Amino acid sequence: MMKIIILFVLFFSMNVLADETDQPKVHLVSIINLIATPEKFDGKTVVVHGELFISLRGLSAPIWLSLSSKHFDRYSMVELNIPHEHIDELLKEHGKFYQVTGVFKSCVAPLVDGALCYLSISPNRIGPHQRLDMIFAED
């Protein structure tokens, strides 16, 4: 009987450990680290802080996470892949600090037809309403 209990405990604890390792690893990283070593984080879930920079261009409004929202410099920014249904609510957030959690994509893949490639993050969707995993973070 004692052997059965020990085996049950070992089996249960091994499953718990396996469940914990199945969780995707999240990397807390700075914008500077993403820009300097993009290949290190490609395809991985990252948490990064920065200022929102919203660039209004006709009907589109690319949204970037930047070191500073004072001027546009795509070499010191990471583009946020924001679904169209969420862009309007973020337009008034230019210059505010946010923490974003999402999957990072670098430009290590070959480009097709000379298309521009930017470092980007696709924010995770959470909750029943699938809101974006972006948290306002005062300085």
mmCIF file of N, CA, C and O in Angstrom, residues 20-111:
data_model
loop_
_atom_site.group_PDB
_atom_site.id
_atom_site.type_symbol
_atom_site.label_atom_id
_atom_site.label_comp_id
_atom_site.label_asym_id
_atom_site.label_seq_id
_atom_site.Cartn_x
_atom_site.Cartn_y
_atom_site.Cartn_z
ATOM 1 N N GLU A 20 4.124 23.090 -15.377
ATOM 2 C CA GLU A 20 4.815 24.360 -15.193
ATOM 3 C C GLU A 20 5.806 24.632 -16.322
ATOM 4 O O GLU A 20 5.959 25.753 -16.753
ATOM 5 N N THR A 21 6.473 23.608 -16.818
ATOM 6 C CA THR A 21 7.437 23.833 -17.890
ATOM 7 C C THR A 21 6.755 24.017 -19.239
ATOM 8 O O THR A 21 7.373 24.506 -20.169
ATOM 9 N N ASP A 22 5.475 23.623 -19.356
ATOM 10 C CA ASP A 22 4.749 23.828 -20.603
ATOM 11 C C ASP A 22 4.351 25.287 -20.804
ATOM 12 O O ASP A 22 3.983 25.681 -21.901
ATOM 13 N N GLN A 23 4.404 26.083 -19.747
ATOM 14 C CA GLN A 23 4.058 27.491 -19.856
ATOM 15 C C GLN A 23 5.123 28.201 -20.691
ATOM 16 O O GLN A 23 6.313 27.948 -20.522
ATOM 17 N N PRO A 24 4.690 29.091 -21.603
ATOM 18 C CA PRO A 24 5.699 29.797 -22.403
ATOM 19 C C PRO A 24 6.556 30.703 -21.518
ATOM 20 O O PRO A 24 6.049 31.325 -20.596
ATOM 21 N N LYS A 25 7.832 30.708 -21.788
ATOM 22 C CA LYS A 25 8.755 31.542 -21.027
ATOM 23 C C LYS A 25 8.567 32.987 -21.474
ATOM 24 O O LYS A 25 8.471 33.280 -22.659
ATOM 25 N N VAL A 26 8.500 33.884 -20.512
ATOM 26 C CA VAL A 26 8.315 35.302 -20.790
ATOM 27 C C VAL A 26 9.623 36.016 -20.471
ATOM 28 O O VAL A 26 10.206 35.819 -19.410
ATOM 29 N N HIS A 27 10.075 36.862 -21.398
ATOM 30 C CA HIS A 27 11.340 37.578 -21.238
ATOM 31 C C HIS A 27 11.062 39.049 -20.962
ATOM 32 O O HIS A 27 10.489 39.731 -21.805
ATOM 33 N N LEU A 28 11.477 39.533 -19.791
ATOM 34 C CA LEU A 28 11.397 40.954 -19.474
ATOM 35 C C LEU A 28 12.612 41.603 -20.117
ATOM 36 O O LEU A 28 13.747 41.274 -19.780
ATOM 37 N N VAL A 29 12.376 42.497 -21.067
ATOM 38 C CA VAL A 29 13.475 43.020 -21.882
ATOM 39 C C VAL A 29 13.239 44.497 -22.181
ATOM 40 O O VAL A 29 12.114 44.975 -22.173
ATOM 41 N N SER A 30 14.317 45.231 -22.441
ATOM 42 C CA SER A 30 14.203 46.643 -22.803
ATOM 43 C C SER A 30 14.119 46.774 -24.322
ATOM 44 O O SER A 30 14.501 45.867 -25.068
ATOM 45 N N ILE A 31 13.640 47.914 -24.759
ATOM 46 C CA ILE A 31 13.603 48.195 -26.200
ATOM 47 C C ILE A 31 15.012 48.146 -26.769
ATOM 48 O O ILE A 31 15.235 47.626 -27.861
ATOM 49 N N ILE A 32 15.968 48.651 -26.016
ATOM 50 C CA ILE A 32 17.363 48.661 -26.485
ATOM 51 C C ILE A 32 17.856 47.239 -26.735
ATOM 52 O O ILE A 32 18.487 46.962 -27.751
ATOM 53 N N ASN A 33 17.547 46.300 -25.822
ATOM 54 C CA ASN A 33 17.958 44.907 -26.025
ATOM 55 C C ASN A 33 17.267 44.283 -27.232
ATOM 56 O O ASN A 33 17.875 43.492 -27.954
ATOM 57 N N LEU A 34 15.997 44.605 -27.444
ATOM 58 C CA LEU A 34 15.293 44.080 -28.621
ATOM 59 C C LEU A 34 15.938 44.579 -29.908
ATOM 60 O O LEU A 34 16.099 43.823 -30.866
ATOM 61 N N ILE A 35 16.304 45.836 -29.923
ATOM 62 C CA ILE A 35 16.906 46.431 -31.128
ATOM 63 C C ILE A 35 18.330 45.900 -31.344
ATOM 64 O O ILE A 35 18.722 45.584 -32.464
ATOM 65 N N ALA A 36 19.098 45.780 -30.250
ATOM 66 C CA ALA A 36 20.500 45.355 -30.364
ATOM 67 C C ALA A 36 20.646 43.868 -30.695
ATOM 68 O O ALA A 36 21.553 43.489 -31.431
ATOM 69 N N THR A 37 19.744 43.032 -30.155
ATOM 70 C CA THR A 37 19.866 41.581 -30.365
ATOM 71 C C THR A 37 18.504 40.977 -30.734
ATOM 72 O O THR A 37 17.977 40.130 -30.004
ATOM 73 N N PRO A 38 17.928 41.389 -31.864
ATOM 74 C CA PRO A 38 16.580 40.917 -32.211
ATOM 75 C C PRO A 38 16.494 39.406 -32.415
ATOM 76 O O PRO A 38 15.486 38.788 -32.081
ATOM 77 N N GLU A 39 17.560 38.797 -32.913
ATOM 78 C CA GLU A 39 17.530 37.354 -33.182
ATOM 79 C C GLU A 39 17.390 36.539 -31.884
ATOM 80 O O GLU A 39 16.861 35.439 -31.887
ATOM 81 N N LYS A 40 17.826 37.104 -30.774
ATOM 82 C CA LYS A 40 17.759 36.426 -29.486
ATOM 83 C C LYS A 40 16.310 36.260 -28.996
ATOM 84 O O LYS A 40 15.998 35.324 -28.267
ATOM 85 N N PHE A 41 15.415 37.163 -29.430
ATOM 86 C CA PHE A 41 14.045 37.156 -28.926
ATOM 87 C C PHE A 41 13.007 36.833 -29.998
ATOM 88 O O PHE A 41 11.817 36.847 -29.731
ATOM 89 N N ASP A 42 13.445 36.539 -31.207
ATOM 90 C CA ASP A 42 12.520 36.276 -32.311
ATOM 91 C C ASP A 42 11.578 35.120 -31.980
ATOM 92 O O ASP A 42 12.011 34.037 -31.608
ATOM 93 N N GLY A 43 10.274 35.370 -32.086
ATOM 94 C CA GLY A 43 9.264 34.351 -31.835
ATOM 95 C C GLY A 43 8.981 34.087 -30.362
ATOM 96 O O GLY A 43 8.183 33.215 -30.036
ATOM 97 N N LYS A 44 9.616 34.841 -29.470
ATOM 98 C CA LYS A 44 9.440 34.620 -28.033
ATOM 99 C C LYS A 44 8.490 35.658 -27.437
ATOM 100 O O LYS A 44 8.342 36.752 -27.969
ATOM 101 N N THR A 45 7.873 35.305 -26.315
ATOM 102 C CA THR A 45 7.002 36.231 -25.604
ATOM 103 C C THR A 45 7.865 37.171 -24.776
ATOM 104 O O THR A 45 8.712 36.724 -24.003
ATOM 105 N N VAL A 46 7.640 38.472 -24.958
ATOM 106 C CA VAL A 46 8.424 39.482 -24.248
ATOM 107 C C VAL A 46 7.491 40.431 -23.495
ATOM 108 O O VAL A 46 6.335 40.605 -23.854
ATOM 109 N N VAL A 47 8.042 41.036 -22.452
ATOM 110 C CA VAL A 47 7.391 42.134 -21.739
ATOM 111 C C VAL A 47 8.340 43.310 -21.872
ATOM 112 O O VAL A 47 9.516 43.211 -21.525
ATOM 113 N N VAL A 48 7.833 44.419 -22.407
ATOM 114 C CA VAL A 48 8.687 45.581 -22.657
ATOM 115 C C VAL A 48 7.916 46.858 -22.317
ATOM 116 O O VAL A 48 6.693 46.911 -22.456
ATOM 117 N N HIS A 49 8.642 47.871 -21.824
ATOM 118 C CA HIS A 49 8.057 49.169 -21.485
ATOM 119 C C HIS A 49 8.539 50.213 -22.482
ATOM 120 O O HIS A 49 9.675 50.149 -22.948
ATOM 121 N N GLY A 50 7.694 51.184 -22.762
ATOM 122 C CA GLY A 50 8.105 52.290 -23.613
ATOM 123 C C GLY A 50 6.970 53.272 -23.808
ATOM 124 O O GLY A 50 5.855 53.071 -23.329
ATOM 125 N N GLU A 51 7.273 54.354 -24.527
ATOM 126 C CA GLU A 51 6.264 55.367 -24.848
ATOM 127 C C GLU A 51 5.576 54.983 -26.150
ATOM 128 O O GLU A 51 6.225 54.532 -27.093
ATOM 129 N N LEU A 52 4.270 55.195 -26.188
ATOM 130 C CA LEU A 52 3.556 54.972 -27.444
ATOM 131 C C LEU A 52 3.827 56.138 -28.385
ATOM 132 O O LEU A 52 3.762 57.297 -27.993
ATOM 133 N N PHE A 53 4.163 55.818 -29.613
ATOM 134 C CA PHE A 53 4.343 56.815 -30.668
ATOM 135 C C PHE A 53 3.358 56.450 -31.765
ATOM 136 O O PHE A 53 3.421 55.354 -32.325
ATOM 137 N N ILE A 54 2.434 57.364 -32.043
ATOM 138 C CA ILE A 54 1.404 57.093 -33.040
ATOM 139 C C ILE A 54 1.659 57.986 -34.234
ATOM 140 O O ILE A 54 1.705 59.206 -34.132
ATOM 141 N N SER A 55 1.860 57.357 -35.367
ATOM 142 C CA SER A 55 2.193 58.054 -36.604
ATOM 143 C C SER A 55 0.964 58.044 -37.513
ATOM 144 O O SER A 55 0.640 57.028 -38.115
ATOM 145 N N LEU A 56 0.287 59.185 -37.587
ATOM 146 C CA LEU A 56 -0.903 59.274 -38.429
ATOM 147 C C LEU A 56 -0.491 59.457 -39.885
ATOM 148 O O LEU A 56 0.209 60.406 -40.221
ATOM 149 N N ARG A 57 -0.923 58.527 -40.716
ATOM 150 C CA ARG A 57 -0.620 58.582 -42.153
ATOM 151 C C ARG A 57 -1.894 58.268 -42.927
ATOM 152 O O ARG A 57 -2.223 57.106 -43.140
ATOM 153 N N GLY A 58 -2.609 59.282 -43.315
ATOM 154 C CA GLY A 58 -3.846 59.056 -44.062
ATOM 155 C C GLY A 58 -4.835 58.278 -43.211
ATOM 156 O O GLY A 58 -5.162 58.678 -42.103
ATOM 157 N N LEU A 59 -5.272 57.136 -43.713
ATOM 158 C CA LEU A 59 -6.237 56.318 -42.983
ATOM 159 C C LEU A 59 -5.577 55.337 -42.027
ATOM 160 O O LEU A 59 -6.240 54.711 -41.221
ATOM 161 N N SER A 60 -4.266 55.197 -42.121
ATOM 162 C CA SER A 60 -3.589 54.259 -41.223
ATOM 163 C C SER A 60 -2.919 55.015 -40.082
ATOM 164 O O SER A 60 -2.617 56.193 -40.187
ATOM 165 N N ALA A 61 -2.713 54.325 -39.001
ATOM 166 C CA ALA A 61 -2.056 54.918 -37.838
ATOM 167 C C ALA A 61 -1.132 53.886 -37.213
ATOM 168 O O ALA A 61 -1.483 53.244 -36.224
ATOM 169 N N PRO A 62 0.062 53.688 -37.788
ATOM 170 C CA PRO A 62 0.994 52.748 -37.157
ATOM 171 C C PRO A 62 1.300 53.181 -35.725
ATOM 172 O O PRO A 62 1.477 54.362 -35.448
ATOM 173 N N ILE A 63 1.334 52.212 -34.832
ATOM 174 C CA ILE A 63 1.605 52.495 -33.426
ATOM 175 C C ILE A 63 2.918 51.810 -33.063
ATOM 176 O O ILE A 63 3.121 50.636 -33.347
ATOM 177 N N TRP A 64 3.794 52.574 -32.450
ATOM 178 C CA TRP A 64 5.126 52.105 -32.111
ATOM 179 C C TRP A 64 5.340 52.193 -30.607
ATOM 180 O O TRP A 64 4.741 53.023 -29.933
ATOM 181 N N LEU A 65 6.239 51.384 -30.088
ATOM 182 C CA LEU A 65 6.717 51.500 -28.721
ATOM 183 C C LEU A 65 8.129 52.053 -28.839
ATOM 184 O O LEU A 65 8.966 51.489 -29.554
ATOM 185 N N SER A 66 8.375 53.165 -28.169
ATOM 186 C CA SER A 66 9.594 53.924 -28.408
ATOM 187 C C SER A 66 10.307 54.276 -27.110
ATOM 188 O O SER A 66 9.722 54.269 -26.036
ATOM 189 N N LEU A 67 11.578 54.633 -27.254
ATOM 190 C CA LEU A 67 12.319 55.187 -26.127
ATOM 191 C C LEU A 67 11.794 56.580 -25.803
ATOM 192 O O LEU A 67 11.805 57.014 -24.669
ATOM 193 N N SER A 68 11.331 57.293 -26.833
ATOM 194 C CA SER A 68 10.803 58.644 -26.666
ATOM 195 C C SER A 68 9.789 58.924 -27.763
ATOM 196 O O SER A 68 9.994 58.552 -28.919
ATOM 197 N N SER A 69 8.713 59.594 -27.414
ATOM 198 C CA SER A 69 7.699 59.939 -28.409
ATOM 199 C C SER A 69 7.947 61.319 -29.012
ATOM 200 O O SER A 69 7.131 61.828 -29.762
ATOM 201 N N LYS A 70 9.080 61.924 -28.699
ATOM 202 C CA LYS A 70 9.371 63.284 -29.163
ATOM 203 C C LYS A 70 9.646 63.363 -30.663
ATOM 204 O O LYS A 70 9.323 64.340 -31.307
ATOM 205 N N HIS A 71 10.277 62.334 -31.229
ATOM 206 C CA HIS A 71 10.562 62.341 -32.666
ATOM 207 C C HIS A 71 10.523 60.906 -33.205
ATOM 208 O O HIS A 71 10.726 59.950 -32.472
ATOM 209 N N PHE A 72 10.251 60.794 -34.484
ATOM 210 C CA PHE A 72 10.142 59.483 -35.110
ATOM 211 C C PHE A 72 11.520 59.006 -35.561
ATOM 212 O O PHE A 72 12.200 59.668 -36.323
ATOM 213 N N ASP A 73 11.914 57.855 -35.049
ATOM 214 C CA ASP A 73 13.167 57.218 -35.461
ATOM 215 C C ASP A 73 12.934 55.713 -35.412
ATOM 216 O O ASP A 73 13.024 55.098 -34.351
ATOM 217 N N ARG A 74 12.616 55.119 -36.559
ATOM 218 C CA ARG A 74 12.235 53.708 -36.568
ATOM 219 C C ARG A 74 13.360 52.776 -36.114
ATOM 220 O O ARG A 74 13.121 51.617 -35.826
ATOM 221 N N TYR A 75 14.574 53.278 -36.004
ATOM 222 C CA TYR A 75 15.681 52.453 -35.544
ATOM 223 C C TYR A 75 15.756 52.388 -34.023
ATOM 224 O O TYR A 75 16.562 51.657 -33.471
ATOM 225 N N SER A 76 14.941 53.186 -33.336
ATOM 226 C CA SER A 76 14.901 53.114 -31.871
ATOM 227 C C SER A 76 13.486 52.795 -31.393
ATOM 228 O O SER A 76 13.111 53.132 -30.284
ATOM 229 N N MET A 77 12.713 52.113 -32.264
ATOM 230 C CA MET A 77 11.322 51.794 -31.965
ATOM 231 C C MET A 77 11.006 50.358 -32.345
ATOM 232 O O MET A 77 11.703 49.752 -33.152
ATOM 233 N N VAL A 78 9.920 49.861 -31.771
ATOM 234 C CA VAL A 78 9.381 48.556 -32.123
ATOM 235 C C VAL A 78 7.924 48.778 -32.502
ATOM 236 O O VAL A 78 7.162 49.382 -31.741
ATOM 237 N N GLU A 79 7.542 48.320 -33.687
ATOM 238 C CA GLU A 79 6.161 48.503 -34.124
ATOM 239 C C GLU A 79 5.243 47.541 -33.364
ATOM 240 O O GLU A 79 5.602 46.397 -33.104
ATOM 241 N N LEU A 80 4.056 48.036 -32.993
ATOM 242 C CA LEU A 80 3.056 47.192 -32.345
ATOM 243 C C LEU A 80 2.020 46.793 -33.387
ATOM 244 O O LEU A 80 1.449 47.649 -34.049
ATOM 245 N N ASN A 81 1.803 45.505 -33.540
ATOM 246 C CA ASN A 81 0.786 45.009 -34.477
ATOM 247 C C ASN A 81 -0.569 45.050 -33.777
ATOM 248 O O ASN A 81 -0.975 44.092 -33.139
ATOM 249 N N ILE A 82 -1.231 46.178 -33.897
ATOM 250 C CA ILE A 82 -2.498 46.400 -33.218
ATOM 251 C C ILE A 82 -3.633 46.097 -34.191
ATOM 252 O O ILE A 82 -3.679 46.675 -35.280
ATOM 253 N N PRO A 83 -4.566 45.221 -33.814
ATOM 254 C CA PRO A 83 -5.724 44.961 -34.681
ATOM 255 C C PRO A 83 -6.531 46.245 -34.901
ATOM 256 O O PRO A 83 -6.613 47.101 -34.014
ATOM 257 N N HIS A 84 -7.113 46.374 -36.079
ATOM 258 C CA HIS A 84 -7.840 47.598 -36.447
ATOM 259 C C HIS A 84 -8.893 47.999 -35.425
ATOM 260 O O HIS A 84 -9.081 49.182 -35.158
ATOM 261 N N GLU A 85 -9.564 47.020 -34.821
ATOM 262 C CA GLU A 85 -10.650 47.361 -33.887
ATOM 263 C C GLU A 85 -10.148 48.013 -32.601
ATOM 264 O O GLU A 85 -10.921 48.571 -31.839
ATOM 265 N N HIS A 86 -8.838 48.005 -32.345
ATOM 266 C CA HIS A 86 -8.281 48.602 -31.125
ATOM 267 C C HIS A 86 -7.544 49.915 -31.393
ATOM 268 O O HIS A 86 -7.156 50.593 -30.443
ATOM 269 N N ILE A 87 -7.352 50.281 -32.642
ATOM 270 C CA ILE A 87 -6.542 51.470 -32.949
ATOM 271 C C ILE A 87 -7.201 52.742 -32.445
ATOM 272 O O ILE A 87 -6.547 53.587 -31.835
ATOM 273 N N ASP A 88 -8.497 52.907 -32.660
ATOM 274 C CA ASP A 88 -9.167 54.150 -32.250
ATOM 275 C C ASP A 88 -8.997 54.442 -30.763
ATOM 276 O O ASP A 88 -8.776 55.586 -30.371
ATOM 277 N N GLU A 89 -9.086 53.415 -29.926
ATOM 278 C CA GLU A 89 -8.973 53.638 -28.482
ATOM 279 C C GLU A 89 -7.554 54.026 -28.064
ATOM 280 O O GLU A 89 -7.354 54.588 -26.993
ATOM 281 N N LEU A 90 -6.557 53.752 -28.906
ATOM 282 C CA LEU A 90 -5.169 54.085 -28.564
ATOM 283 C C LEU A 90 -4.703 55.417 -29.155
ATOM 284 O O LEU A 90 -3.647 55.920 -28.776
ATOM 285 N N LEU A 91 -5.466 56.008 -30.068
ATOM 286 C CA LEU A 91 -5.018 57.233 -30.733
ATOM 287 C C LEU A 91 -4.723 58.363 -29.742
ATOM 288 O O LEU A 91 -3.833 59.166 -29.964
ATOM 289 N N LYS A 92 -5.458 58.434 -28.658
ATOM 290 C CA LYS A 92 -5.258 59.510 -27.662
ATOM 291 C C LYS A 92 -4.135 59.192 -26.675
ATOM 292 O O LYS A 92 -3.856 59.968 -25.774
ATOM 293 N N GLU A 93 -3.480 58.066 -26.836
ATOM 294 C CA GLU A 93 -2.458 57.618 -25.884
ATOM 295 C C GLU A 93 -1.030 57.985 -26.296
ATOM 296 O O GLU A 93 -0.075 57.569 -25.644
ATOM 297 N N HIS A 94 -0.862 58.749 -27.367
ATOM 298 C CA HIS A 94 0.475 59.144 -27.837
ATOM 299 C C HIS A 94 1.267 59.766 -26.685
ATOM 300 O O HIS A 94 0.785 60.622 -25.965
ATOM 301 N N GLY A 95 2.500 59.294 -26.500
ATOM 302 C CA GLY A 95 3.381 59.860 -25.486
ATOM 303 C C GLY A 95 3.216 59.254 -24.098
ATOM 304 O O GLY A 95 3.945 59.613 -23.179
ATOM 305 N N LYS A 96 2.286 58.338 -23.918
ATOM 306 C CA LYS A 96 2.087 57.711 -22.613
ATOM 307 C C LYS A 96 2.888 56.417 -22.532
ATOM 308 O O LYS A 96 3.080 55.737 -23.523
ATOM 309 N N PHE A 97 3.344 56.106 -21.316
ATOM 310 C CA PHE A 97 4.140 54.893 -21.095
ATOM 311 C C PHE A 97 3.225 53.680 -20.957
ATOM 312 O O PHE A 97 2.214 53.739 -20.265
ATOM 313 N N TYR A 98 3.612 52.604 -21.619
ATOM 314 C CA TYR A 98 2.860 51.363 -21.549
ATOM 315 C C TYR A 98 3.793 50.185 -21.344
ATOM 316 O O TYR A 98 4.953 50.215 -21.771
ATOM 317 N N GLN A 99 3.273 49.166 -20.696
ATOM 318 C CA GLN A 99 3.930 47.863 -20.627
ATOM 319 C C GLN A 99 3.154 46.966 -21.583
ATOM 320 O O GLN A 99 1.946 46.862 -21.488
ATOM 321 N N VAL A 100 3.862 46.340 -22.512
ATOM 322 C CA VAL A 100 3.235 45.484 -23.510
ATOM 323 C C VAL A 100 3.788 44.067 -23.380
ATOM 324 O O VAL A 100 4.995 43.882 -23.265
ATOM 325 N N THR A 101 2.898 43.087 -23.390
ATOM 326 C CA THR A 101 3.291 41.683 -23.387
ATOM 327 C C THR A 101 2.822 41.068 -24.688
ATOM 328 O O THR A 101 1.643 41.184 -25.036
ATOM 329 N N GLY A 102 3.736 40.469 -25.432
ATOM 330 C CA GLY A 102 3.357 39.860 -26.698
ATOM 331 C C GLY A 102 4.504 39.120 -27.343
ATOM 332 O O GLY A 102 5.604 39.032 -26.792
ATOM 333 N N VAL A 103 4.237 38.610 -28.533
ATOM 334 C CA VAL A 103 5.236 37.835 -29.268
ATOM 335 C C VAL A 103 6.050 38.789 -30.152
ATOM 336 O O VAL A 103 5.494 39.554 -30.936
ATOM 337 N N PHE A 104 7.372 38.712 -30.007
ATOM 338 C CA PHE A 104 8.289 39.575 -30.753
ATOM 339 C C PHE A 104 8.670 38.925 -32.077
ATOM 340 O O PHE A 104 8.861 37.719 -32.156
ATOM 341 N N LYS A 105 8.767 39.744 -33.117
ATOM 342 C CA LYS A 105 9.210 39.262 -34.426
ATOM 343 C C LYS A 105 10.322 40.170 -34.918
ATOM 344 O O LYS A 105 10.169 41.380 -34.985
ATOM 345 N N SER A 106 11.446 39.558 -35.243
ATOM 346 C CA SER A 106 12.568 40.334 -35.778
ATOM 347 C C SER A 106 12.537 40.269 -37.296
ATOM 348 O O SER A 106 11.665 39.637 -37.882
ATOM 349 N N CYS A 107 13.472 40.889 -37.917
ATOM 350 C CA CYS A 107 13.549 40.913 -39.386
ATOM 351 C C CYS A 107 14.627 39.968 -39.884
ATOM 352 O O CYS A 107 15.348 40.281 -40.822
ATOM 353 N N VAL A 108 14.756 38.826 -39.257
ATOM 354 C CA VAL A 108 15.808 37.894 -39.664
ATOM 355 C C VAL A 108 15.412 37.076 -40.882
ATOM 356 O O VAL A 108 16.264 36.546 -41.579
ATOM 357 N N ALA A 109 14.104 36.988 -41.172
ATOM 358 C CA ALA A 109 13.646 36.238 -42.346
ATOM 359 C C ALA A 109 13.901 37.051 -43.609
ATOM 360 O O ALA A 109 13.880 38.276 -43.576
ATOM 361 N N PRO A 110 14.161 36.382 -44.742
ATOM 362 C CA PRO A 110 14.358 37.123 -45.992
ATOM 363 C C PRO A 110 13.091 37.892 -46.365
ATOM 364 O O PRO A 110 11.983 37.405 -46.196
ATOM 365 N N LEU A 111 13.285 39.107 -46.849
ATOM 366 C CA LEU A 111 12.151 39.943 -47.245
ATOM 367 C C LEU A 111 11.682 39.579 -48.639
ATOM 368 O O LEU A 111 12.463 39.221 -49.507
#
